[in-house]
Tab-separated table of C-alpha atoms in Angstrom:
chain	number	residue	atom	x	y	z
A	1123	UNK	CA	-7.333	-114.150	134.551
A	1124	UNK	CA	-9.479	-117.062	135.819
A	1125	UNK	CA	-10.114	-115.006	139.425
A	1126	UNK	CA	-10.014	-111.321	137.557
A	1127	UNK	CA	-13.197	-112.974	135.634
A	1128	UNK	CA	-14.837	-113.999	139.052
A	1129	UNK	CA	-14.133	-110.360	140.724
A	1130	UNK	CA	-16.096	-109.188	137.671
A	1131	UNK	CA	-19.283	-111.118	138.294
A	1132	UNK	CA	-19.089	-110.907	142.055
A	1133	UNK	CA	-19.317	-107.216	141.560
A	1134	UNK	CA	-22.567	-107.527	139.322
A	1135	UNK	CA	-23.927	-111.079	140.449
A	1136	UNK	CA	-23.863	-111.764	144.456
A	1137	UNK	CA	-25.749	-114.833	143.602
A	1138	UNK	CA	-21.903	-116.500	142.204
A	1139	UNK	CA	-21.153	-116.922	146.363
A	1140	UNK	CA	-23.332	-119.693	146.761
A	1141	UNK	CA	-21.312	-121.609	143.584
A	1142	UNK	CA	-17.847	-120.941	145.213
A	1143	UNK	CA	-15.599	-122.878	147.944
A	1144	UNK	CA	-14.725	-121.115	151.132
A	1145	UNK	CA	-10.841	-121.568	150.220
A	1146	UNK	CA	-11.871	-120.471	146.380
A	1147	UNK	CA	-13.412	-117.071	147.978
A	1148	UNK	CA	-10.198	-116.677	150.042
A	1149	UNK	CA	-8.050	-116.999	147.477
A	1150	UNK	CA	-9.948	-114.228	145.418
A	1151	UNK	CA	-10.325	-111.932	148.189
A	1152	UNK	CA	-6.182	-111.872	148.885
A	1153	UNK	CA	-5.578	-111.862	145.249
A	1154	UNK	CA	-7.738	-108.325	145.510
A	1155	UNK	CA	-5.970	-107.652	148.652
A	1156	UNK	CA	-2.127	-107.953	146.421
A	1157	UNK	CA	-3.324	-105.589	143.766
A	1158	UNK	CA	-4.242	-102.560	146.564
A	1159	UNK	CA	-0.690	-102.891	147.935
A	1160	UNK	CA	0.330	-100.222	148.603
A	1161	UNK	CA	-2.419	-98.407	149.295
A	1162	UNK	CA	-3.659	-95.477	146.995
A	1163	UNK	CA	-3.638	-91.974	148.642
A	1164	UNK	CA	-7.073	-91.592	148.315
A	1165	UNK	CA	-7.711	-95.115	150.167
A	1166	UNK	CA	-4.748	-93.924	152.576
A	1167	UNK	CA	-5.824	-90.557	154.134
A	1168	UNK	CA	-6.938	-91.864	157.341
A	1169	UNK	CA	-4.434	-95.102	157.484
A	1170	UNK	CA	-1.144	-94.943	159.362
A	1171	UNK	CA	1.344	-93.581	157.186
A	1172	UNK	CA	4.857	-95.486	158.774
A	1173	UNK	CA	8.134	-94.763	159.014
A	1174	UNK	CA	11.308	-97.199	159.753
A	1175	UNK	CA	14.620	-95.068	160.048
A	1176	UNK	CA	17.760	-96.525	161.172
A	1177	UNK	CA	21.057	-94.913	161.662
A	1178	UNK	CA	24.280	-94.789	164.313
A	1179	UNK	CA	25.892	-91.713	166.183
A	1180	UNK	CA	28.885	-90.928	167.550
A	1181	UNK	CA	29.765	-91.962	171.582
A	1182	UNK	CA	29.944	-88.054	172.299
A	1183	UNK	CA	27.082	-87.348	170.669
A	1184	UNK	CA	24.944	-89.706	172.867
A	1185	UNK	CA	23.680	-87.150	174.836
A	1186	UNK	CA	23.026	-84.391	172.389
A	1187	UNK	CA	21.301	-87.104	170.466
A	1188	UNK	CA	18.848	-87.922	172.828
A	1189	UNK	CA	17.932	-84.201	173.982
A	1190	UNK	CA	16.814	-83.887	170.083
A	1191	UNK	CA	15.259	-87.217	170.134
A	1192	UNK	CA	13.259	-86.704	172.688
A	1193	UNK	CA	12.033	-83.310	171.927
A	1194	UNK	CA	10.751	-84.988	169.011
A	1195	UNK	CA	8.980	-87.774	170.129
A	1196	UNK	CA	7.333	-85.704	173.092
A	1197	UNK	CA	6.432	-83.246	170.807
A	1198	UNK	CA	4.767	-86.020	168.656
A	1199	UNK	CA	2.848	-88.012	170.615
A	1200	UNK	CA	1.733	-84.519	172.362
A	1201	UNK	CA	1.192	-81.713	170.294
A	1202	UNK	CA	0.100	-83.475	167.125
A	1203	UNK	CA	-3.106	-84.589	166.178
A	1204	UNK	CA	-2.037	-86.779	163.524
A	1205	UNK	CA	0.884	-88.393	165.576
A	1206	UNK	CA	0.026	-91.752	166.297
A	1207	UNK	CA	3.289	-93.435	167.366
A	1208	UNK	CA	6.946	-92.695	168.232
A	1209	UNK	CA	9.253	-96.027	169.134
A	1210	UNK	CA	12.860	-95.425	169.874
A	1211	UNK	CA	14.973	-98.503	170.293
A	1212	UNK	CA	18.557	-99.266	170.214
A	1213	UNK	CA	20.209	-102.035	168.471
A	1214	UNK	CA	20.842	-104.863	171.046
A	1215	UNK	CA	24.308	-105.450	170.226
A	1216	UNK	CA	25.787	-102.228	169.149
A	1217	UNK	CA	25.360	-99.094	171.157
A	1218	UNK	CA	24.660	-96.420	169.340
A	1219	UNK	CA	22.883	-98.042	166.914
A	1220	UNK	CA	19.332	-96.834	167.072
A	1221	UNK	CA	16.406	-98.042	165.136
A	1222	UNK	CA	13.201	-95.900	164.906
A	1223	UNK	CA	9.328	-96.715	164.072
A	1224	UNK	CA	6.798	-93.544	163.482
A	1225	UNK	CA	3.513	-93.788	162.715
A	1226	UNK	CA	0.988	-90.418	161.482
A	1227	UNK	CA	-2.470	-90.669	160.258
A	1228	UNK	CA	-2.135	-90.620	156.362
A	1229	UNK	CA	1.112	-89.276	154.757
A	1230	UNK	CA	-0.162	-85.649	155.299
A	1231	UNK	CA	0.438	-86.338	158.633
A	1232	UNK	CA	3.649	-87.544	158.658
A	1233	UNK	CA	4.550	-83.609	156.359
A	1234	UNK	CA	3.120	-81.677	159.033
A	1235	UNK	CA	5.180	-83.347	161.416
A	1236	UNK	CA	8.170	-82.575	159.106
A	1237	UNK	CA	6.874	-78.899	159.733
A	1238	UNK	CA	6.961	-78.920	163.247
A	1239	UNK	CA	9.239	-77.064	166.200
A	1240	UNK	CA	10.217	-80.185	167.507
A	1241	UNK	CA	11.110	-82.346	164.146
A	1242	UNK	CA	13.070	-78.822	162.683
A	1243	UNK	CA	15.461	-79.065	166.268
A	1244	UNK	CA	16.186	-82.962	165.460
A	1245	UNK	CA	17.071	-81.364	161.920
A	1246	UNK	CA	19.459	-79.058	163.320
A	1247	UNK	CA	20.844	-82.091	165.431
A	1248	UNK	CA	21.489	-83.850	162.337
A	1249	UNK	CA	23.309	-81.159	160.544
A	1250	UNK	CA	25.976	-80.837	163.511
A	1251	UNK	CA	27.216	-84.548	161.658
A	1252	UNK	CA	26.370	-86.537	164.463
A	1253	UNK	CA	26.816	-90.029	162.441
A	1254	UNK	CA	28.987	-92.485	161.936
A	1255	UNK	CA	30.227	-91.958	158.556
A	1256	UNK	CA	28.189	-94.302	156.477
A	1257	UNK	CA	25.675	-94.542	159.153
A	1258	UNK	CA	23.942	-91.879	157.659
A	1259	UNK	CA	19.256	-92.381	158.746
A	1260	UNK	CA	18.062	-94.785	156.366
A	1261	UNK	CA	14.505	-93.692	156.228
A	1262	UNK	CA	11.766	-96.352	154.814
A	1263	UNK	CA	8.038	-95.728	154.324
A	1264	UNK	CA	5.072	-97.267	154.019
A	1265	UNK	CA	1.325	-97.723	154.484
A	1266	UNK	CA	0.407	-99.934	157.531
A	1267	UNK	CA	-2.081	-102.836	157.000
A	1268	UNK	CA	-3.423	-102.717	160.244
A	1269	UNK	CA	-6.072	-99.600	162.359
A	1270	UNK	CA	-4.677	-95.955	163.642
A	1271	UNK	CA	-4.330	-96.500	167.262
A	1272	UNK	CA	-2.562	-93.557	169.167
A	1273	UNK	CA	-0.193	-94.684	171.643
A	1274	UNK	CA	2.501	-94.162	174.443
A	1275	UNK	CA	5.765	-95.880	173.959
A	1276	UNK	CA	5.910	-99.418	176.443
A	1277	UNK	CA	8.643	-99.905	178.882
A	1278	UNK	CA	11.008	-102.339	177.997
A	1279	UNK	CA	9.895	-103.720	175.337
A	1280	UNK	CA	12.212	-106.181	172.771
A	1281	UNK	CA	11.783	-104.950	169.149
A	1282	UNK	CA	12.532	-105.874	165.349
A	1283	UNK	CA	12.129	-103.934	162.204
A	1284	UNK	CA	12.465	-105.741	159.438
A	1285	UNK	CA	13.075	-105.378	155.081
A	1286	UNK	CA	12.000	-107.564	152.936
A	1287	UNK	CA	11.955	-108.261	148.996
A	1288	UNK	CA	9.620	-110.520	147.390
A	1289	UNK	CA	9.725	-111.887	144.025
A	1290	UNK	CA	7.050	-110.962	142.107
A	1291	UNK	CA	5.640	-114.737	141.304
A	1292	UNK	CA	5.956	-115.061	145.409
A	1293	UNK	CA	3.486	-112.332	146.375
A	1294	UNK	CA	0.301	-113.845	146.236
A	1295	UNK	CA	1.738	-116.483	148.417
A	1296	UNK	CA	3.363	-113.990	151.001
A	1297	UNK	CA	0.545	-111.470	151.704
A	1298	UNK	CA	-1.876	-114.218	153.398
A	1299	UNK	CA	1.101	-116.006	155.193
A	1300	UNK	CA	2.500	-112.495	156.476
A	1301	UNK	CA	-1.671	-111.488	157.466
A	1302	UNK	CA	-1.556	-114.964	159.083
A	1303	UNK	CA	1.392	-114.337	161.016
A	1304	UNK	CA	0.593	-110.993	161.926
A	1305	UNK	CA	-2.816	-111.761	163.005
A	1306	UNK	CA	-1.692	-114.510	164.620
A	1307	UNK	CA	0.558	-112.584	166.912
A	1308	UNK	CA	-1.737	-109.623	167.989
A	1309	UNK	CA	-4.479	-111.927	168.482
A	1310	UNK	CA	-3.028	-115.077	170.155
A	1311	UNK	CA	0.318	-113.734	172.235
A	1312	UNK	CA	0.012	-111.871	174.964
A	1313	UNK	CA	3.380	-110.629	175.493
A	1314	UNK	CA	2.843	-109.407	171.473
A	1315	UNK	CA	3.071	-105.249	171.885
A	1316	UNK	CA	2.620	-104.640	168.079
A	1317	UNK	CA	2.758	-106.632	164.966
A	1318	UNK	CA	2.572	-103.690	161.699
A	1319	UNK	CA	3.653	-104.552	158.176
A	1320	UNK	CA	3.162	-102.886	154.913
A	1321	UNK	CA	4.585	-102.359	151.157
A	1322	UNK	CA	7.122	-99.505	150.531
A	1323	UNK	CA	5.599	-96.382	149.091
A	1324	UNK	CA	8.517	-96.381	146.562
A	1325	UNK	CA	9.698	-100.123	145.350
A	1326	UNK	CA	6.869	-102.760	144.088
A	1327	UNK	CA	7.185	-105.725	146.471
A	1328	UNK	CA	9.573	-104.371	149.054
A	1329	UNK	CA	7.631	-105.169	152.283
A	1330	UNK	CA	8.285	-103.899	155.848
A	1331	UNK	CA	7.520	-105.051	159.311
A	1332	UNK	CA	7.813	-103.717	162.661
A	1333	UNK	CA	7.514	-106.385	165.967
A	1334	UNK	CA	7.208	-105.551	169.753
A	1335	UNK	CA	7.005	-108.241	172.326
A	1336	UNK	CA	7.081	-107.419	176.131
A	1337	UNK	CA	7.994	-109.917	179.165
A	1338	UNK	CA	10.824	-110.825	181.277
A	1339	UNK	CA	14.369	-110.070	179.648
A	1340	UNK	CA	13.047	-106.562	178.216
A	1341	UNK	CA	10.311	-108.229	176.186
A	1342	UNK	CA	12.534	-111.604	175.114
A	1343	UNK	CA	10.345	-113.780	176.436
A	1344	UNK	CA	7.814	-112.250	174.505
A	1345	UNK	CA	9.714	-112.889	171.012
A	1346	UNK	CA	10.440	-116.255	171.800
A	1347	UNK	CA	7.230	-117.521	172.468
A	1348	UNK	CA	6.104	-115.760	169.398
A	1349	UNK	CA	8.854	-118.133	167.446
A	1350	UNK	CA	7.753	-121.099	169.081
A	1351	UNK	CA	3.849	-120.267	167.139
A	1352	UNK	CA	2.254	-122.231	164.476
A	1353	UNK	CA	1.691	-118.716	162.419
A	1354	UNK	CA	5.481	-118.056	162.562
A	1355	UNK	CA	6.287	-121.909	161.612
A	1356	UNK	CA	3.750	-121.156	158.783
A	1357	UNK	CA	6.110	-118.167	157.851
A	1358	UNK	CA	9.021	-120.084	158.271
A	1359	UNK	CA	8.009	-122.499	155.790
A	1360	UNK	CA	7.926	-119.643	153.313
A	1361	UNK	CA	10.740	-118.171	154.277
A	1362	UNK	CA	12.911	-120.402	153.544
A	1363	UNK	CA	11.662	-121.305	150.026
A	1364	UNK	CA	12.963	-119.093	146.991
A	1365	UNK	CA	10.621	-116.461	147.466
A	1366	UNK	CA	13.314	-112.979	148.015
A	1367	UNK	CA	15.445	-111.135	145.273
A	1368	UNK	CA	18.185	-110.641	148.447
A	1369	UNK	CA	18.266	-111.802	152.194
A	1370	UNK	CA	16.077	-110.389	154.474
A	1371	UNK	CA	17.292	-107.384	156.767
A	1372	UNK	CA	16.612	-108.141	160.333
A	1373	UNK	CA	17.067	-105.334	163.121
A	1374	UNK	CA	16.697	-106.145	166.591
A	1375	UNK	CA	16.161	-103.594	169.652
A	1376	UNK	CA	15.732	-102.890	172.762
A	1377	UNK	CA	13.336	-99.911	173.635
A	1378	UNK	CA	14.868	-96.868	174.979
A	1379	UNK	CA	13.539	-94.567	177.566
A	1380	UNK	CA	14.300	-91.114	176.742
């Protein structure tokens, strides 16, 4: 209440900055930042609108799979204006396994792609029942907190997408230590490809990330310097307080070249 008072008079008194501490300011300004997650669709028409999908396929159906897959992703990152990125990756210990991050400017992007030649022959891919039974494409969406930035797939690149739920008394605290961390990463690391996180479109305080890191080992080295960071010990030291309603969900990858 105390800080919902301050936003208030900040909004009709700029005079209140010169009364308040850096760290007091901060403090307001990620409150403000918690209460836009997710973002609205008016605020989101020109944000990236993401999607993490994960799912398995049969052996035999390797090679169909990836004719569809990458008709898709080509067809993406070429022919649409609104198709920003297109990662395929496959789990590092399970082959098969595949893990997928799409970005589209605003979620009007992401239905034309639905709409498309190329996305309507992975479709027909996926009603030949391709999947492992139970390993059905788990499909999660959300609004990225970081700039629309068209780009190519990298080369050998070491990946993670990751779900998270945080308690509701725990949020304030997360968003600035996951900003930290994320900020942190694409601004410090070198070997750091992409760092994206957002809230689900669907579920109040279900967060998801998705992590890149290039360097020797198909992008390990990358990852492991990252964990050796002060911005991931900061996240660390969250992490392991009693901040989540369940475990975290942790999917590692290696990028594939289609």
């Amino acid at each position: 209440l105390a800080q919902a008072h301050l936003l208030q008079r900040l909004c009709c008194d700029d005079t209140i900055f010169q009364e308040l501490q850096p760290t007091t300011l901060a403090s307001i300004a990620m409150a403000a930042i918690a209460a836009d997650l997710p973002f609205s669709a008016n605020a989101a028409e020109n944000r990236p609108f993401c999607v993490n999908v994960r799912f398995a396929i049969r052996p035999e159906e390797r090679e169909n799979w990836k004719a569809a897959m990458k008709a898709d992703q080509d067809g993406c990152l070429n022919d649409e204006e609104k198709g920003l990125q297109f990662i395929v990756g496959e789990d590092e210990n399970e082959p098969n396994s595949f893990i997928l991050h799409e970005e589209y400017l605003g979620e009007e992007g992401f239905k034309a792609h639905l709409q498309t030649p190329h996305f309507l022959k992975w479709q027909a891919f996926t009603e030949t029942k391709p999947f492992v039974e139970g390993r059905e494409p788990v499909v999660d969406l959300f609004y990225g907190q970081h700039e629309p930035e068209k780009k190519q797939p990298p080369v050998n690149a070491y990946g993670l997408n990751v779900d998270v739920c945080i308690k509701p008394e725990a949020r304030t605290e997360f968003i600035p230590v996951i900003t930290n961390n994320k900020n942190g990463a694409t601004n410090d690391e070198k070997l750091c490809e992409n760092f994206f996180w957002g809230e689900s479109t669907t579920t109040e305080n279900s967060f998801h990330f998705h992590e890149q890191y290039v360097g020797e080992d198909h992008g390990k080295e990358g990852f492991e310097a990252h964990t050796k960071s002060p911005h991931f010990a900061r996240w660390s030291e969250f992490a392991a307080g009693d901040v989540f309603t369940q475990a975290p969900k942790i999917y590692f990858f290696k990028t594939v070249t289609l």
